[in-house]
Structure formats: C-alpha cells, structure tokens
Short mmCIF file of C-alpha atoms and ligand atoms in Angstrom, two decimals:
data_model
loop_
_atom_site.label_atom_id
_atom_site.label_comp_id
_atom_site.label_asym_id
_atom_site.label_seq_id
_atom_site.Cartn_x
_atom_site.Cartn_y
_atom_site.Cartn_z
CA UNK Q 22 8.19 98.52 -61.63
CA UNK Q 23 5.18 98.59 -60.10
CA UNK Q 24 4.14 96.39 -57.32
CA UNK Q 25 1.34 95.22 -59.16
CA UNK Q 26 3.82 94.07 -62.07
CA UNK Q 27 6.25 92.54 -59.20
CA UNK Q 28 3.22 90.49 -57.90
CA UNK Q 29 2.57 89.27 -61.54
CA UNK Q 30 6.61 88.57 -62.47
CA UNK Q 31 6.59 86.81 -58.77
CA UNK Q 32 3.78 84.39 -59.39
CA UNK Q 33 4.66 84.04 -62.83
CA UNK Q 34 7.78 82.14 -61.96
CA UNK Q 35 6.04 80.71 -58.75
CA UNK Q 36 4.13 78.76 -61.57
CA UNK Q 37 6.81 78.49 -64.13
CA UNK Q 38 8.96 76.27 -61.06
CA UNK Q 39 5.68 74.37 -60.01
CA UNK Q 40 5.35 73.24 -63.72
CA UNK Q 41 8.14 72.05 -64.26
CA UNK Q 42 9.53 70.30 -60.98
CA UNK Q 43 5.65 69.40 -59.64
CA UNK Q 44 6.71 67.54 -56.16
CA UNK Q 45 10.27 67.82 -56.63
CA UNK Q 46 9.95 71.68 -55.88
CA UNK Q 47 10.02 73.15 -51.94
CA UNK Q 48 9.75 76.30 -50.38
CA UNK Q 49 11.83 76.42 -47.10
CA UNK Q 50 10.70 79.65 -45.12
CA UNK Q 51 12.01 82.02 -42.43
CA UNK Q 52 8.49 83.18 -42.24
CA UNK Q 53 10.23 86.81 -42.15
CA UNK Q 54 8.05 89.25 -44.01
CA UNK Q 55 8.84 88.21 -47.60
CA UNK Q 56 8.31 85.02 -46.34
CA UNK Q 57 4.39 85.31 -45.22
CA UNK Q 58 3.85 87.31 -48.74
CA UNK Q 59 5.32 84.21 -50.72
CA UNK Q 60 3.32 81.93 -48.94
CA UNK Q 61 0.48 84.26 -49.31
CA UNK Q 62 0.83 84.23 -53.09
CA UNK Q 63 1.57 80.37 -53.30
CA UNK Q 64 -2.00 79.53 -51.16
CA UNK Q 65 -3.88 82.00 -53.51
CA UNK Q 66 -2.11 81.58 -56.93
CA UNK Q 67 0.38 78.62 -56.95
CA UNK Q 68 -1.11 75.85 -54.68
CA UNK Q 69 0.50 72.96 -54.37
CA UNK Q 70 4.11 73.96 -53.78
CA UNK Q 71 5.11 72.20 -50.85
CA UNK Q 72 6.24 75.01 -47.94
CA UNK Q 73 8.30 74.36 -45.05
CA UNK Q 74 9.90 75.79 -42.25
CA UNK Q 75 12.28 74.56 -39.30
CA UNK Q 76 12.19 74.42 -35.88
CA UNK Q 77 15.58 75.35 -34.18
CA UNK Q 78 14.34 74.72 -30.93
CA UNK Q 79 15.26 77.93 -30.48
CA UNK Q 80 12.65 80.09 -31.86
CA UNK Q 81 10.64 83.30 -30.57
CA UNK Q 82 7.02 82.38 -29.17
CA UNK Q 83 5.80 85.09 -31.51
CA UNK Q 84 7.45 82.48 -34.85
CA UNK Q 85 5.18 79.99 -33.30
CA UNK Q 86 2.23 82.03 -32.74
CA UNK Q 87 2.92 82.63 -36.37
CA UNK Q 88 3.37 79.37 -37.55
CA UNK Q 89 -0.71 78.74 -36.09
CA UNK Q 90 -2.11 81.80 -37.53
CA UNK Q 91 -0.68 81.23 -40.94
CA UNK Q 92 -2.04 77.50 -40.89
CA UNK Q 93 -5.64 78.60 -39.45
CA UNK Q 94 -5.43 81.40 -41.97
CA UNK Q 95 -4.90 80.17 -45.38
CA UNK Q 96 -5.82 76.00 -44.25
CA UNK Q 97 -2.57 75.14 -45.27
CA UNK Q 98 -0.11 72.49 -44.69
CA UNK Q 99 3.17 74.10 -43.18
CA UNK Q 100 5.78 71.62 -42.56
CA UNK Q 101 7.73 71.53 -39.72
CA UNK Q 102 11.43 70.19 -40.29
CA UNK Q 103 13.05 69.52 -36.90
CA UNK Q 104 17.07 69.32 -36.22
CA UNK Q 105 18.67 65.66 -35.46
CA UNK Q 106 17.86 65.09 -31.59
CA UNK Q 107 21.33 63.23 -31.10
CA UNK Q 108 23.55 65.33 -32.66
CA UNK Q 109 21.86 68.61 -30.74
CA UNK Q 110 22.15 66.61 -27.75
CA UNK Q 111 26.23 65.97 -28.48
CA UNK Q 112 26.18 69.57 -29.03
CA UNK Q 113 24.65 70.90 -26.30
CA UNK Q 114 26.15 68.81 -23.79
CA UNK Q 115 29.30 68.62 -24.77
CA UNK Q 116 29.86 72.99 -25.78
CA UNK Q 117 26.56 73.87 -23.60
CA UNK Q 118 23.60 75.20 -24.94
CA UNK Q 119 24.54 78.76 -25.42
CA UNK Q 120 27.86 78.30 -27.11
CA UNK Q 121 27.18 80.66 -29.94
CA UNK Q 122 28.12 83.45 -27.82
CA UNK Q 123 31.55 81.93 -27.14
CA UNK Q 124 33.03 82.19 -30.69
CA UNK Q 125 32.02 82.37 -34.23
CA UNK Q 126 32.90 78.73 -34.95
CA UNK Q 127 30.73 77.81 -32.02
CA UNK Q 128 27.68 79.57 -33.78
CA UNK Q 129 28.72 78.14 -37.37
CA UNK Q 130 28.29 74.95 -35.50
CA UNK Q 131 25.14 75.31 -33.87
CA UNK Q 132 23.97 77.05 -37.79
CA UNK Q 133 25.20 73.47 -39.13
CA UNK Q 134 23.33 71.65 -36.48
CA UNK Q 135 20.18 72.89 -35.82
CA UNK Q 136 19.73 74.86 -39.62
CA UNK Q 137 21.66 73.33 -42.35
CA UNK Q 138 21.80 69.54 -41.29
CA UNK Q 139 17.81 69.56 -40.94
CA UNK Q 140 17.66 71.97 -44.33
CA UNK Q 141 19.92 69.48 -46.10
CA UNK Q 142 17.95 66.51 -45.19
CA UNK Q 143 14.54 67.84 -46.24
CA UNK Q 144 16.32 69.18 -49.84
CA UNK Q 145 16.87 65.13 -50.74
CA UNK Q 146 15.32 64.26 -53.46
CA UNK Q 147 14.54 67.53 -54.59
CA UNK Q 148 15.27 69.03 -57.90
CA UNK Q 149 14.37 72.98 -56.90
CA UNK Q 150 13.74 75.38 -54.50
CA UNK Q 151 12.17 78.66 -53.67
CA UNK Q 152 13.84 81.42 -51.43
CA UNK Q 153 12.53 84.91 -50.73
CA UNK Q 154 16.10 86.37 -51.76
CA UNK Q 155 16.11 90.28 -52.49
CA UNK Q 156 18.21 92.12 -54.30
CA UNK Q 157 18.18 95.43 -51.90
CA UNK Q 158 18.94 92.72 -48.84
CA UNK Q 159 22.96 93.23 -49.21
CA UNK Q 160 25.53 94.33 -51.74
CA UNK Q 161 25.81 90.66 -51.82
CA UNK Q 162 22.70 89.74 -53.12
CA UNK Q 163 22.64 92.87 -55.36
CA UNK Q 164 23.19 90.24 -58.85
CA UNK Q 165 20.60 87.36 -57.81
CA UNK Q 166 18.91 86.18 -60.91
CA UNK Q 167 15.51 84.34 -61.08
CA UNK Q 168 16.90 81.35 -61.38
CA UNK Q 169 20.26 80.02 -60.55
CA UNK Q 170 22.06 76.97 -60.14
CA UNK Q 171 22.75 75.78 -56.23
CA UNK Q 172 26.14 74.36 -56.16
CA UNK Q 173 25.67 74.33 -52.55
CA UNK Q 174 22.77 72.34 -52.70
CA UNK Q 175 22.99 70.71 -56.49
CA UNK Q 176 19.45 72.11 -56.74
CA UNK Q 177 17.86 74.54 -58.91
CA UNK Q 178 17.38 77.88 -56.65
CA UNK Q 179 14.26 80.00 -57.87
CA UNK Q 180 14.18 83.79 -56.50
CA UNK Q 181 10.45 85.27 -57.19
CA UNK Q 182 11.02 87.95 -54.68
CA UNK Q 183 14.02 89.46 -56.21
CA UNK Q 184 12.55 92.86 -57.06
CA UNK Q 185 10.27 93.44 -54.16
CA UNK Q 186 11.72 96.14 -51.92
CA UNK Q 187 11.02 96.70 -48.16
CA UNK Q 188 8.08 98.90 -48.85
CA UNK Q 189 6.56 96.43 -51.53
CA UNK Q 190 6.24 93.86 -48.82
CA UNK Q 191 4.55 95.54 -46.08
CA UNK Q 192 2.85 97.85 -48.79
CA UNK Q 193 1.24 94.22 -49.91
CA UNK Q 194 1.29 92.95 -46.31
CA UNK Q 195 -1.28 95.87 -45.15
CA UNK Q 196 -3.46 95.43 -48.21
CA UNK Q 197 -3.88 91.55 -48.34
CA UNK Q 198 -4.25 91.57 -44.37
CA UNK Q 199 -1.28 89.32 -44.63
CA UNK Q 200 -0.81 87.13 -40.94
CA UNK Q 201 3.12 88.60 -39.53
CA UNK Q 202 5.31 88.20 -36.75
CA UNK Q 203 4.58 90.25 -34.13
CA UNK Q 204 7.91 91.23 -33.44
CA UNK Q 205 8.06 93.18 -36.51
CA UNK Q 206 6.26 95.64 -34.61
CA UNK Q 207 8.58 96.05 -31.99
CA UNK Q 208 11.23 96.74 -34.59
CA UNK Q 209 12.54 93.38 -35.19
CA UNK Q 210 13.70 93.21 -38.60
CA UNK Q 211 15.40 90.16 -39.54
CA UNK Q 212 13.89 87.41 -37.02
CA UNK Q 213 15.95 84.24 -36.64
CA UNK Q 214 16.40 82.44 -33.19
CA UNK Q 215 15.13 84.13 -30.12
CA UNK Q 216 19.05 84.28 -28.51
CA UNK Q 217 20.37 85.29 -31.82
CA UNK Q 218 17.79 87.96 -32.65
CA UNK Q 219 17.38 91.58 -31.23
CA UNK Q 220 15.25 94.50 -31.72
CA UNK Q 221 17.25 97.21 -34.29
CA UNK Q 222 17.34 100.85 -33.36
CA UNK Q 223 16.61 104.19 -35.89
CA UNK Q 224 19.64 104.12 -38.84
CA UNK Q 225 21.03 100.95 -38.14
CA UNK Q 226 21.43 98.11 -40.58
CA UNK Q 227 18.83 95.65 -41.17
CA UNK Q 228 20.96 92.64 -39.83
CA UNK Q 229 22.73 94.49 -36.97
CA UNK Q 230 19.73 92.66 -35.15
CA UNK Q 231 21.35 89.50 -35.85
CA UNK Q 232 24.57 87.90 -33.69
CA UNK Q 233 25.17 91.53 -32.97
CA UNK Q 234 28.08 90.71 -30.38
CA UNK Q 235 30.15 89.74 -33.28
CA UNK Q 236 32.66 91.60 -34.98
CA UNK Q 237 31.69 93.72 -37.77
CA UNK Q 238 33.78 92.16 -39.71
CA UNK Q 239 32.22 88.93 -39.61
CA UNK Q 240 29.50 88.87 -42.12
CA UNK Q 241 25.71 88.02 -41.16
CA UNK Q 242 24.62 86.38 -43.95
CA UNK Q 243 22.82 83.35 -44.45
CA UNK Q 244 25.30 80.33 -44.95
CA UNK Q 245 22.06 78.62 -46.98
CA UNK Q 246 22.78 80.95 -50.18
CA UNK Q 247 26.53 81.36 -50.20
CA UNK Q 248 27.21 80.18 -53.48
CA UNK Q 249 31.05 80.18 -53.86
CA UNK Q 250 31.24 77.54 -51.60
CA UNK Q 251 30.84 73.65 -52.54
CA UNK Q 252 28.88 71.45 -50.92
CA UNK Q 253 29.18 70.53 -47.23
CA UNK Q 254 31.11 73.96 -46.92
CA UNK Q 255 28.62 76.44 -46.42
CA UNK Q 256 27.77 75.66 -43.01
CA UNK Q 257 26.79 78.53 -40.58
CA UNK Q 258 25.08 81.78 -40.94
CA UNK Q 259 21.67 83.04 -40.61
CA UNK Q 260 19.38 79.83 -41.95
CA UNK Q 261 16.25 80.12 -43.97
S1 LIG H 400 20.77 81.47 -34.92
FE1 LIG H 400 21.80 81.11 -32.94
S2 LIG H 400 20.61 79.53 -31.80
FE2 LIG H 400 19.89 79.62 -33.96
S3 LIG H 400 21.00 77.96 -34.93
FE3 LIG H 400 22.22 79.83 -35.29
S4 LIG H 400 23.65 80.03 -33.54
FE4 LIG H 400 22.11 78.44 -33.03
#
C-alpha cells in the first residue's frame, strides 16, 4: 500500500473513532516517532481528539524539549498525566529510586507505579482509545486489527497506525517537517525513561535499547497492550 493510501486508511479511522466516542475518545502517547505522526495527523485532519502523554519523572530532557516544540508547533493542547506523588514516594523510599535494575519485579513495579496507575486513572470514563500499535513492531503485534476490544482496559482500542512501517514514518516525518525527539538521531529507537533507555547499535533489535540488562528471555513489551491478561494484571512493561 502506498503511504499515501496508509495516511488516508489512518485518518479515516482517526475520524471514524472521533465520531463515534466525541470526548469519550483519548490518545495516550509515547511521543516515539509514530507517535509525533499521529498527533501530526490528528492537529491537521482529526482535531479535537484529546492527546496525552505522561510524565514518569523519569524522562529524557530531549522528551521534554519535545513535549514544547510539539505544543509551540501545532498550538495544541498536550496533556500531561503525572504518577501518584505518595505512592512514588512509598516506592522510592522504601526499594530506592533505581530499583528497576535490581530485578524484573522491581521494574514491573515501578511500570505499575509511575505508567499504568497514572494511565489507568486518566482512561476513567473513557469509552476508546488510540495507540500507535504496528504490525512490523513484534511477532506479537503481527495480528493487531483496527479495532479491538481492551479487556485490559474495558475500552475500545483503535490502531490507525497498523500498516505504517519504519520507513513510512520517517518517510512522512521528513516531508511534513514533523517536530521529533532528538535522540532518534543518536540512534535511539524506542525512547522510554532516560535510565531505562539506551542508544541501539547496527543489526540489533529495535527494543534491545530498552531494560537491556535483562534476560533475553524476559520480553520488552509494553504491559499497556497485553491483551491475554485481565484487568489489574497487566502491570509492567514498556508504557505508552
Ligand atoms: S521504564 Fe524504568 S524508570 Fe520508567 S517506569 Fe519503567 S522501570 Fe520505572
């Protein structure tokens, strides 16, 4: 397919989710590279969809360069979803603030805390949401549909990015003068928290930048879209 026909399938369904969940529809973004070309289709063809994006308290300074470049850019409202102060401070003080390192359940916790709690409390009262899912992400991801039911969630999940490859996004990215993270350019693929996050090298896999002192065998993807699990149990993982 053509990018041109991805762009028109993407805001197609952009539109078809606005119509019929107005308010009750949210975009919570990574700002990764899909990311800033959703949001760039949203401002110019599907205003009005509400877009967010949370603040670990961990971030890069180049995510919140980004975060004032894509506001300045497009005049947009981009709403910033913080985690619960007490329960990072019970966290932090009683595991220390780099705990992730320690084990995996100490980064599922952290996930939970400062990514899924936050996520989960700015989902109420929601009927739908928008990812920027892809199918060529993971083997995993390989059957996403346009629209599927969230049992994590009990929402609606709607995935306009499903076709786009890597090269359709920075293909678009260059010709729309699209606002990025820096950090792609210094071969950051997948950008999450700054301790959590590295730089990948020539032939590795997209998400060996992320928790790369884990095993292998532990799987880096995003505990927001596991959908085998039921609610409350698919804590930990990547985040938006
Ligand atoms: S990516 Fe790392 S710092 Fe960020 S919430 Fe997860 S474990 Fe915590």
């Amino acid at each position: 397919m053509a990018l041109k026909d991805k762009v028109n399938t993407t805001v197609a369904l952009l539109r078809q989710a606005r119509k019929k969940h107005g308010d009750r529809l949210v975009y919570p973004c990574a700002l990764g590279s899909e990311g800033v070309v959703q949001i760039d289709l949203i401002q110019k063809y599907a205003p009005g969809i509400r877009v967010l994006t949370l603040d670990t308290g961990r971030l890069p300074q180049e995510t919140y360069e980004l975060m004032e470049r894509l506001r300045e850019h497009y005049g947009m409202e981009l709403e910033v979803v913080f985690p619960d102060r007490e329960e990072v401070e019970a966290m932090v003080n009683e595991h220390g603030v780099n705990l992730f390192y320690r084990s995996v359940e100490f980064r599922k916790m952290c996930c939970a805390v400062r990514k899924i709690h936050p996520l989960r409390r700015a989902l109420q009262g929601m009927e739908a949401w928008i990812t920027g899912r892809r199918r060529d992400q993971s083997a995993d991801r390989a059957a996403i549909q346009p629209v599927e039911d969230d049992p994590v969630f009990g929402l609606v999940k709607y995935n306009p990015m499903l076709d786009w490859t890597e090269d359709d996004i920075w293909a678009y990215i260059r010709e729309h003068d699209v606002p990025y993270n820096r950090l792609h350019d210094k071969h950051y693929v997948s950008i999450g928290c700054a301790c959590c996050t590295r730089a990948i090298t020539v032939g590795e896999d997209p998400r060996a930048g992320r928790w790369w002192w884990e095993n292998e065998d532990t799987v880096a993807e995003c505990g927001l879209h596991v959908t085998r699990l039921t609610r409350g149990e698919g804590e930990g993982g990547e985040g938006i």
